[in-house]
Each structure stands twice: as C-alpha cells, then as structure tokens.
PDB file of C-alpha atoms and ligand atoms in Angstrom:
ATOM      1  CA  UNK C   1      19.417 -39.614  -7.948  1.00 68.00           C
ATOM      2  CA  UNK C   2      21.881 -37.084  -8.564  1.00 77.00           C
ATOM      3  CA  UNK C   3      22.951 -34.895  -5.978  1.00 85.00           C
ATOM      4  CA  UNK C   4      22.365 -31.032  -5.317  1.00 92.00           C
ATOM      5  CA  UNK C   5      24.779 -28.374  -5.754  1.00 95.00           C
ATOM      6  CA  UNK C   6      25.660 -25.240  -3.479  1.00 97.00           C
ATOM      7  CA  UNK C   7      25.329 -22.032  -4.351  1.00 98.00           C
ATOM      8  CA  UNK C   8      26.778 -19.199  -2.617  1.00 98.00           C
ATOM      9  CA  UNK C   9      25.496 -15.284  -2.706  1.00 98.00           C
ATOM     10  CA  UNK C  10      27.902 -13.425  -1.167  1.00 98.00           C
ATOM     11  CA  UNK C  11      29.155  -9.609  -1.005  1.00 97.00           C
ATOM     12  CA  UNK C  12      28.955  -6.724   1.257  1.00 95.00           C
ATOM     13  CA  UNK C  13      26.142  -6.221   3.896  1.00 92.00           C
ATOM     14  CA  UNK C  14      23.515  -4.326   2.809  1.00 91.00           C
ATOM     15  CA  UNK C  15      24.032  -4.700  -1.183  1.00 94.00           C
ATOM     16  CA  UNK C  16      20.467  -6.788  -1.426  1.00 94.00           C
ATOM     17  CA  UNK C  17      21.688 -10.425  -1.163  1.00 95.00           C
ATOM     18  CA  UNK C  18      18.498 -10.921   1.528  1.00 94.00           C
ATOM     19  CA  UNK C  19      16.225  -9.162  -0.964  1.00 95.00           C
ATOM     20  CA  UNK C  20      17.883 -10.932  -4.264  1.00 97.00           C
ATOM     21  CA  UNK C  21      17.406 -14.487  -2.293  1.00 97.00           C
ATOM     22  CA  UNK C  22      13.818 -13.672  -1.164  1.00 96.00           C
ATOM     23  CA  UNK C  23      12.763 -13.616  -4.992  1.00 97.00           C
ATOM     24  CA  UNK C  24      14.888 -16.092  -6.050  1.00 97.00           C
ATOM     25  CA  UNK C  25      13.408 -18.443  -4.054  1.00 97.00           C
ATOM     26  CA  UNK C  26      10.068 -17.025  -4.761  1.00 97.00           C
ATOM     27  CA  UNK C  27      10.382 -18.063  -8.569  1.00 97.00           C
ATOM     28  CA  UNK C  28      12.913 -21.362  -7.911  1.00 97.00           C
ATOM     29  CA  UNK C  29      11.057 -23.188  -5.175  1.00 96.00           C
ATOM     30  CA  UNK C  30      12.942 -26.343  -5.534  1.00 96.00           C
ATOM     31  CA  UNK C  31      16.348 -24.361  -4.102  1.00 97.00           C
ATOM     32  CA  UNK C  32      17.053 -24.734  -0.614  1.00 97.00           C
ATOM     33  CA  UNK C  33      17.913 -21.644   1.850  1.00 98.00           C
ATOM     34  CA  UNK C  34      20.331 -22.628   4.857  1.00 98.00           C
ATOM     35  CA  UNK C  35      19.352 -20.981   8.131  1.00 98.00           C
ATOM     36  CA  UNK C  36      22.292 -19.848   9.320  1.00 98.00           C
ATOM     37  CA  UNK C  37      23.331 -19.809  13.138  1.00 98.00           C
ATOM     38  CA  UNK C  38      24.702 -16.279  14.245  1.00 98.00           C
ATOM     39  CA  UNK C  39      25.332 -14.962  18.035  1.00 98.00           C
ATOM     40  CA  UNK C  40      24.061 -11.109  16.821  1.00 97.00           C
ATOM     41  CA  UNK C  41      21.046 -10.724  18.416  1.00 96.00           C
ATOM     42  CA  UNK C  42      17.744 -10.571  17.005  1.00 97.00           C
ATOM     43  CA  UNK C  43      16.418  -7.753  14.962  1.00 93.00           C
ATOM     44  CA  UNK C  44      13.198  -6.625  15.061  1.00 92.00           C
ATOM     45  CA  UNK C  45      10.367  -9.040  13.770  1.00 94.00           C
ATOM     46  CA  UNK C  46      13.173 -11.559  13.436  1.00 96.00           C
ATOM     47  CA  UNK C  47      12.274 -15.141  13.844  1.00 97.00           C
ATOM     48  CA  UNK C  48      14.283 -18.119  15.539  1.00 98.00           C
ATOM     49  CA  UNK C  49      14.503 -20.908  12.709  1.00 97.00           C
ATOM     50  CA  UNK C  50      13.490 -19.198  10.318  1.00 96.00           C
ATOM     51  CA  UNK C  51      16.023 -16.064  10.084  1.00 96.00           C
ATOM     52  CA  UNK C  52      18.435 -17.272  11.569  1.00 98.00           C
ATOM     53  CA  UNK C  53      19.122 -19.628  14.705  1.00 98.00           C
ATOM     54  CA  UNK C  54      19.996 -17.407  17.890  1.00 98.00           C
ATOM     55  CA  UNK C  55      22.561 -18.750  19.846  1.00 98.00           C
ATOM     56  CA  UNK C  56      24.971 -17.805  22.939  1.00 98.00           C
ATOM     57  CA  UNK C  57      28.785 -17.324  21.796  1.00 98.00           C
ATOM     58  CA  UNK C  58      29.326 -20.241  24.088  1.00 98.00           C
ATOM     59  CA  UNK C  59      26.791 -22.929  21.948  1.00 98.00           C
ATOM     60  CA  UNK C  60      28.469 -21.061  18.943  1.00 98.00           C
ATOM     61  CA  UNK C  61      31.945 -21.996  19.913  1.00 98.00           C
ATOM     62  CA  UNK C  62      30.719 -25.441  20.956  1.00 98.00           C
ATOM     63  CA  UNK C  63      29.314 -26.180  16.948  1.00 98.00           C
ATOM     64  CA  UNK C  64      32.667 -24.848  16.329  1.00 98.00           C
ATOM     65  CA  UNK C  65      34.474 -27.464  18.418  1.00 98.00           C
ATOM     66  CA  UNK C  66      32.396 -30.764  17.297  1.00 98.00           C
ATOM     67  CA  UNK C  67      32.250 -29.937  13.658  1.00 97.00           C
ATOM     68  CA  UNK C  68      28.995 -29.159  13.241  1.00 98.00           C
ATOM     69  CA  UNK C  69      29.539 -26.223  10.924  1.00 98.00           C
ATOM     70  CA  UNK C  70      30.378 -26.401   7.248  1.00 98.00           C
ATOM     71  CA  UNK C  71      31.890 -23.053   7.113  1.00 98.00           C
ATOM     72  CA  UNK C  72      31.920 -19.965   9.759  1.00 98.00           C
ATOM     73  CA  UNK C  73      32.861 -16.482  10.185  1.00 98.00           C
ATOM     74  CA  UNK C  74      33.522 -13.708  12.405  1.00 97.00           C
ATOM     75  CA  UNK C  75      31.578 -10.718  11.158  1.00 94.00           C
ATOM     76  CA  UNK C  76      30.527  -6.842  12.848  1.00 90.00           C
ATOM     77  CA  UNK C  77      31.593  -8.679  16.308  1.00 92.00           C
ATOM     78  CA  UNK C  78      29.338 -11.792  15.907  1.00 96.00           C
ATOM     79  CA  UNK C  79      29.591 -15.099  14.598  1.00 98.00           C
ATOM     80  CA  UNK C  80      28.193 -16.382  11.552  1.00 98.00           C
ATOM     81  CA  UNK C  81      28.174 -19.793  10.588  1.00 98.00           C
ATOM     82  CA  UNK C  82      25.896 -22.782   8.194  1.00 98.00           C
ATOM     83  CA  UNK C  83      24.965 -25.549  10.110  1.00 98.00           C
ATOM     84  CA  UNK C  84      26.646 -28.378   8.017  1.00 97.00           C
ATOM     85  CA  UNK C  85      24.411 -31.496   8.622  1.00 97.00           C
ATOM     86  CA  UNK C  86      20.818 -29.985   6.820  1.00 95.00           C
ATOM     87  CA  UNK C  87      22.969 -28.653   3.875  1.00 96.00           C
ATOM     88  CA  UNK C  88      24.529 -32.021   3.815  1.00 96.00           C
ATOM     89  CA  UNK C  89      20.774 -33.546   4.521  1.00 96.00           C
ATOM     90  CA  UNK C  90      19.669 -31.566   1.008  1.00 96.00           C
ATOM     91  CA  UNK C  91      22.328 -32.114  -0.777  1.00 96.00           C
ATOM     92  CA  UNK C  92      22.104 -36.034  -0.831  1.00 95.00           C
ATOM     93  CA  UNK C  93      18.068 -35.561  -1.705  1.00 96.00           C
ATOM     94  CA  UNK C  94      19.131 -33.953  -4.638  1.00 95.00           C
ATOM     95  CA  UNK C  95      18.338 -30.444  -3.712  1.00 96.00           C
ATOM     96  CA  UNK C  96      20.540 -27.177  -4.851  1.00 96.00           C
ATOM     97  CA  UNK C  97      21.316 -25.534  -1.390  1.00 97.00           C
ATOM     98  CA  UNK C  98      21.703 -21.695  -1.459  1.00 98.00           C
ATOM     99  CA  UNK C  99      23.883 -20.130   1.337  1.00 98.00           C
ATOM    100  CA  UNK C 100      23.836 -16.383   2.053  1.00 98.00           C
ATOM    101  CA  UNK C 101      26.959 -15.706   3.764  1.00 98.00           C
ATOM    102  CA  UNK C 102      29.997 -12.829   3.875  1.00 96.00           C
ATOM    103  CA  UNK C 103      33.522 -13.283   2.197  1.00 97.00           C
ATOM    104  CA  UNK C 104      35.496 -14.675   4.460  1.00 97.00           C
ATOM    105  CA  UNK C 105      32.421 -18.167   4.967  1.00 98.00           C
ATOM    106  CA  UNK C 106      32.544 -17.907   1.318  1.00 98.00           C
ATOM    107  CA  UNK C 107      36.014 -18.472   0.437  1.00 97.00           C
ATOM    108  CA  UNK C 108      35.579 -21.491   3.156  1.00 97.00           C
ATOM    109  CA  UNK C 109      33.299 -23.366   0.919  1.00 97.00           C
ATOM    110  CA  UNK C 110      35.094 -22.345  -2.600  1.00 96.00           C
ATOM    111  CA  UNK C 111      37.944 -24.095  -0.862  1.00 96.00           C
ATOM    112  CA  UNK C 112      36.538 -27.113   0.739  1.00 95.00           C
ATOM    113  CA  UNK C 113      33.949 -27.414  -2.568  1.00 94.00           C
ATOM    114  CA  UNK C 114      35.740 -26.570  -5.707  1.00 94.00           C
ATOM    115  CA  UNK C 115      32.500 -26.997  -7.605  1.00 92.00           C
ATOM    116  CA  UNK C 116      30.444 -24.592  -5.812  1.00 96.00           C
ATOM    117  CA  UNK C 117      29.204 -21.318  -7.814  1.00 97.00           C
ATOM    118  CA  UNK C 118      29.733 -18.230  -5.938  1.00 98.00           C
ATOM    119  CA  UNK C 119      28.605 -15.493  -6.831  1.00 98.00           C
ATOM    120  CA  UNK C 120      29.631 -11.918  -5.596  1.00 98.00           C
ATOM    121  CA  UNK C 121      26.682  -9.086  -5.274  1.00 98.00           C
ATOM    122  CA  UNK C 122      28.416  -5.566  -5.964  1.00 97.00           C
ATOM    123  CA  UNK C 123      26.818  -2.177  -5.096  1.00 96.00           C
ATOM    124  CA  UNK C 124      26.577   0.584  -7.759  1.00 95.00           C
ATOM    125  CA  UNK C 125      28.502   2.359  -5.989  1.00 94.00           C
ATOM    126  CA  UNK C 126      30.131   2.667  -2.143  1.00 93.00           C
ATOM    127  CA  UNK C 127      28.137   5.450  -2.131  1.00 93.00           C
ATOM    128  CA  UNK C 128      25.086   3.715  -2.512  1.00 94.00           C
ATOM    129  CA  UNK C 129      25.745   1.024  -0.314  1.00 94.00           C
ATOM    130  CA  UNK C 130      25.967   3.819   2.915  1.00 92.00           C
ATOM    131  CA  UNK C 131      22.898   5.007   1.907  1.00 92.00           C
ATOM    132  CA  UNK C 132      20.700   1.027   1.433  1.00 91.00           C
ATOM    133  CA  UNK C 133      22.632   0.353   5.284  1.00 89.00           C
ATOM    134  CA  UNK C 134      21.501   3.863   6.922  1.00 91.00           C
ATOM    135  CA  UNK C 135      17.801   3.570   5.002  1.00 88.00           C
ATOM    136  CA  UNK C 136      17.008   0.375   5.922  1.00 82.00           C
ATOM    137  CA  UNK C 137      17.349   1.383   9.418  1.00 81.00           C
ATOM    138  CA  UNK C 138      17.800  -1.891  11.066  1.00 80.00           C
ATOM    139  CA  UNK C 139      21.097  -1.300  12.783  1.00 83.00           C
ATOM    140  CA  UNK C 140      23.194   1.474  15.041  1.00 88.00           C
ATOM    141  CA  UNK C 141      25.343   4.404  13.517  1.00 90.00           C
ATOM    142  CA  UNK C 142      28.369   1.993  14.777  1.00 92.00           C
ATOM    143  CA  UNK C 143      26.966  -0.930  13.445  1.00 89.00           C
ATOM    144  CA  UNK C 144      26.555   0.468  10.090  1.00 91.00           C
ATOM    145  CA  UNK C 145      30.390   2.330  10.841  1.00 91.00           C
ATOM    146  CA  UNK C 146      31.675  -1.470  11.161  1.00 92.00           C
ATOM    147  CA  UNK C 147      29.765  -2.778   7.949  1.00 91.00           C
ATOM    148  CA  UNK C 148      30.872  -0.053   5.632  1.00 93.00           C
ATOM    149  CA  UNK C 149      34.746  -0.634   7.098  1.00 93.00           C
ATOM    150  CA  UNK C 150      33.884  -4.088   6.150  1.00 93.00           C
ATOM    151  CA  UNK C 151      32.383  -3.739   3.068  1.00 94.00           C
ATOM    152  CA  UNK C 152      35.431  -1.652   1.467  1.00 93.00           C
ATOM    153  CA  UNK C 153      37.508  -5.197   2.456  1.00 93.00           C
ATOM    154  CA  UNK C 154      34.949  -7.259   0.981  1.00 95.00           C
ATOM    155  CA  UNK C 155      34.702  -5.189  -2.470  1.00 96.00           C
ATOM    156  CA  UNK C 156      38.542  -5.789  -3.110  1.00 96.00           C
ATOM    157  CA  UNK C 157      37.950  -9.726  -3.059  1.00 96.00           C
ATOM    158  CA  UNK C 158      35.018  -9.736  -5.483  1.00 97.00           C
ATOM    159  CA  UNK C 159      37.370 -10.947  -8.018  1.00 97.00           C
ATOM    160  CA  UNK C 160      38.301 -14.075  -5.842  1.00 96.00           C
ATOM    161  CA  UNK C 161      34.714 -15.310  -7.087  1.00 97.00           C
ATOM    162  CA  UNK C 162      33.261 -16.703 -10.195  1.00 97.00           C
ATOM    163  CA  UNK C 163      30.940 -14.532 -11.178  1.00 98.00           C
ATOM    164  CA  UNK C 164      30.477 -10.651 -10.094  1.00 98.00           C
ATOM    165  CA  UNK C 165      26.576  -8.821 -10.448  1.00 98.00           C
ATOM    166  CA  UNK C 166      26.133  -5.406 -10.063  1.00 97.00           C
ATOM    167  CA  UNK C 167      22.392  -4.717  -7.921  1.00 97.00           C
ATOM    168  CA  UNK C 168      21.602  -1.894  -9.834  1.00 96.00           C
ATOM    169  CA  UNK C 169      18.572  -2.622 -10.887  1.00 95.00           C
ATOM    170  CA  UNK C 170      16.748  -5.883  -8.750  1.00 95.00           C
ATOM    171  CA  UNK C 171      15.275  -7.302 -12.349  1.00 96.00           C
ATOM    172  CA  UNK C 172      18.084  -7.393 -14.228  1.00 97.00           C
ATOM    173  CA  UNK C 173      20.011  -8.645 -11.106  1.00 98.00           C
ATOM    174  CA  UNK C 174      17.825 -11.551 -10.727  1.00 98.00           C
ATOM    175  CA  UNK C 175      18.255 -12.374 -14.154  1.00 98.00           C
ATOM    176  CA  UNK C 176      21.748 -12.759 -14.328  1.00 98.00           C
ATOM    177  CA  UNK C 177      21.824 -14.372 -11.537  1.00 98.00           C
ATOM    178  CA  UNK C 178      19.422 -17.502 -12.725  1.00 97.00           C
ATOM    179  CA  UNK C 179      22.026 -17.509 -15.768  1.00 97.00           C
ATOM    180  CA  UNK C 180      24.342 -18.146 -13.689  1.00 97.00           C
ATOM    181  CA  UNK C 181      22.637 -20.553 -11.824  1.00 96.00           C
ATOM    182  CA  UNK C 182      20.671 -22.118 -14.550  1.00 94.00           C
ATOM    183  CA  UNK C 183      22.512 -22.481 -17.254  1.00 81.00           C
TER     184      UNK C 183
HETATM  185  P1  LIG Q   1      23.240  -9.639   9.102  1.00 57.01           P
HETATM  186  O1  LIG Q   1      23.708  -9.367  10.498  1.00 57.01           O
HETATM  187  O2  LIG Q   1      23.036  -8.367   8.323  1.00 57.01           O
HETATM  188  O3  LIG Q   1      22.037 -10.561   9.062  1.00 57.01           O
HETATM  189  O4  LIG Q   1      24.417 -10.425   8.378  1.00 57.01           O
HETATM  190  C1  LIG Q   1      25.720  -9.910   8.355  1.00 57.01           C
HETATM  191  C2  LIG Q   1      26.537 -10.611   7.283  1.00 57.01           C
HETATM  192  O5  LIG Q   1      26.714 -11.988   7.655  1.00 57.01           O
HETATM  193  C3  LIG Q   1      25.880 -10.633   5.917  1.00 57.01           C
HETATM  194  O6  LIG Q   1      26.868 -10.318   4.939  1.00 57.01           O
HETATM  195  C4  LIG Q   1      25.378 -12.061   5.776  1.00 57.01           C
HETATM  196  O7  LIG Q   1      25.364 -12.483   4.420  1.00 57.01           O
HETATM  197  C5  LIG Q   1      26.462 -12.805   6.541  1.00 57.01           C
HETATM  198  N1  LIG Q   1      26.047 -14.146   6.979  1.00 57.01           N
HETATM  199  C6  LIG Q   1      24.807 -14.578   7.305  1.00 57.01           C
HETATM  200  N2  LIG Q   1      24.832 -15.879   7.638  1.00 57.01           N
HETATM  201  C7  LIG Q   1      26.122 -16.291   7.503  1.00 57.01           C
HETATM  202  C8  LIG Q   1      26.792 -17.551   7.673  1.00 57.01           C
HETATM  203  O8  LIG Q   1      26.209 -18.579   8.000  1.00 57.01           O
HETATM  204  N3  LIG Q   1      28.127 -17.567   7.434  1.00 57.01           N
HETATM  205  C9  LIG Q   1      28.829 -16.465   7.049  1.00 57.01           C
HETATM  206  N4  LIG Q   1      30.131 -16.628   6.828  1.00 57.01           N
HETATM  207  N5  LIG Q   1      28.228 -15.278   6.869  1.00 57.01           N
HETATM  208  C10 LIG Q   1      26.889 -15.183   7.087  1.00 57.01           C
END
C-alpha cells in the first residue's frame, strides 16, 4: 500500500485556512485533519479533540521533551504543536494528512519532509485581513494587535513555500488549491 502524503495550509491568522480546510475536507473525505495540541485556551463552542487538544504549558513542554511532536511553534503567546504519532499512524495507512499550522511549524516540516506540499493562504489585502480578525470576533483588541504584528512577518515568507493562493474569493480558492493537491 502506498503511503500518504502531508499537506500543509499555512499563512496568516485569520486569512480563512479554518474555513478553506472545513470544505476541503467536506468534498475530499479520504484527507486526514491533525488535531493540533495548543496551550491558548478554549474559545467559545470549542471542543477538546476535536478543535484542538487543550493542554497546560507544562504537558506542552513535556510532548516537547519526549518527542512526541512532529513540529511546534510559539504563536500570540501560546504553543502550537501536531502530535506526531496519529500523523505518523495515517500516513503508513495510506492516508494524505492535512496540517493547519503558522509559518514558523511549517517551515519545520518543509525541512524535516522535503516532499511535503505547502501551501501559503494570502489575504487580498492587509487591509482585509484586520477587518476578517476584528469581524469574526473571536479574540481581544490585543489578541488581534499580536496577530496582525504577526501576520505582516508571516506575509514576507510566503515565498519560502511552494505554492501561494490568494482567498479572495472562497470558490476559486478551493479550486486552486485541489490543483495543487490533486494534480
Ligand atoms: P488559533 O489560535 O487562531 O486557533 O491559531 C493560531 C495560529 O496557530 C493559526 O495560524 C493556526 O494555523 C496555527 N496553528 C494551529 N495549530 C498549529 C500547530 O499544530 N502548529 C503550528 N505551528 N501552528 C498551528
């Protein structure tokens, strides 16, 4: 059987990758999502497992210290990371893993997997972007203050990756994004 491949979304917070994933998956059942572990705490209607897994900074830094994570990153003043043994688990069934992660994750697993398609989400604009964080509402003026700060860093390294899709318009998104992954 051969085995799956990983796929990485990344870009700037608030550009759509959560929204862009949700369909994808809708239409490409057979991909895999990782559920990533992260010590922000939960948002609103959040789920444990199935957003993300909750955890204290100290069981963070412990799947730090034993290995357990395929790639992590420090992000808005939490920790992000993809638990590496149910990617791996996938993987050797022959399953396409996605991951949904930031910049500095992603360049992790271009590095450690050579092979892996990532692909960067771009705003329209920066503009834009400020105005998908503030209207989806989901986080503090100083929250969405460390994002954008974030986000201008993250837009400079698109070109790092291997392909770069503006989410202008979700449709046509999604489309070039299953080229991408597809063909
Ligand atoms: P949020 O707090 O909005 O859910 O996520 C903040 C940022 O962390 C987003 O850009 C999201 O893609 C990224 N992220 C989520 N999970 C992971 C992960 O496992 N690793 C890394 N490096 N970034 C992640």
């Amino acid at each position: 059987m051969p085995t799956g491949k990983i796929i990485v979304l990344t870009g700037p917070s608030g550009v759509g990758k959560g929204t862009l994933v949700k369909l994808l998956l809708a239409r490409h059942p057979e991909l895999y999502l990782s559920i990533s572990a992260t010590t922000r705490n939960p948002r609103p209607g959040e789920i444990d497992g199935k957003h993300y897994y909750f955890v204290t900074k100290e069981e963070f830094e412990q799947t730090i210290e034993t290995g357990q994570l395929l790639e992590w990153a420090e992000y808005a003043g939490n920790y992000y990371g993809t638990p590496r043994d149910r990617v791996q688990e996938q993987i050797d069934r022959g399953r396409s893993v996605l991951l949904e992660i930031e910049v500095v994750g992603a360049r992790q697993i271009k590095q450690a997997f050579p092979q892996t398609l990532c692909i960067f989400i771009l705003p329209p604009s920066v503009s834009e972007l400020e105005r998908r964080l503030r209207g989806r509402g989901k986080d503090s003026e100083d929250a969405i203050a460390r994002r954008l700060k974030r986000a201008q860093e993250e837009l400079v390294a698109s070109t790092e990756f291997d392909r770069q899709i503006v989410n202008d318009n979700l449709e046509s998104a999604l489309a070039e994004i299953e080229a991408a992954i597809f063909n």
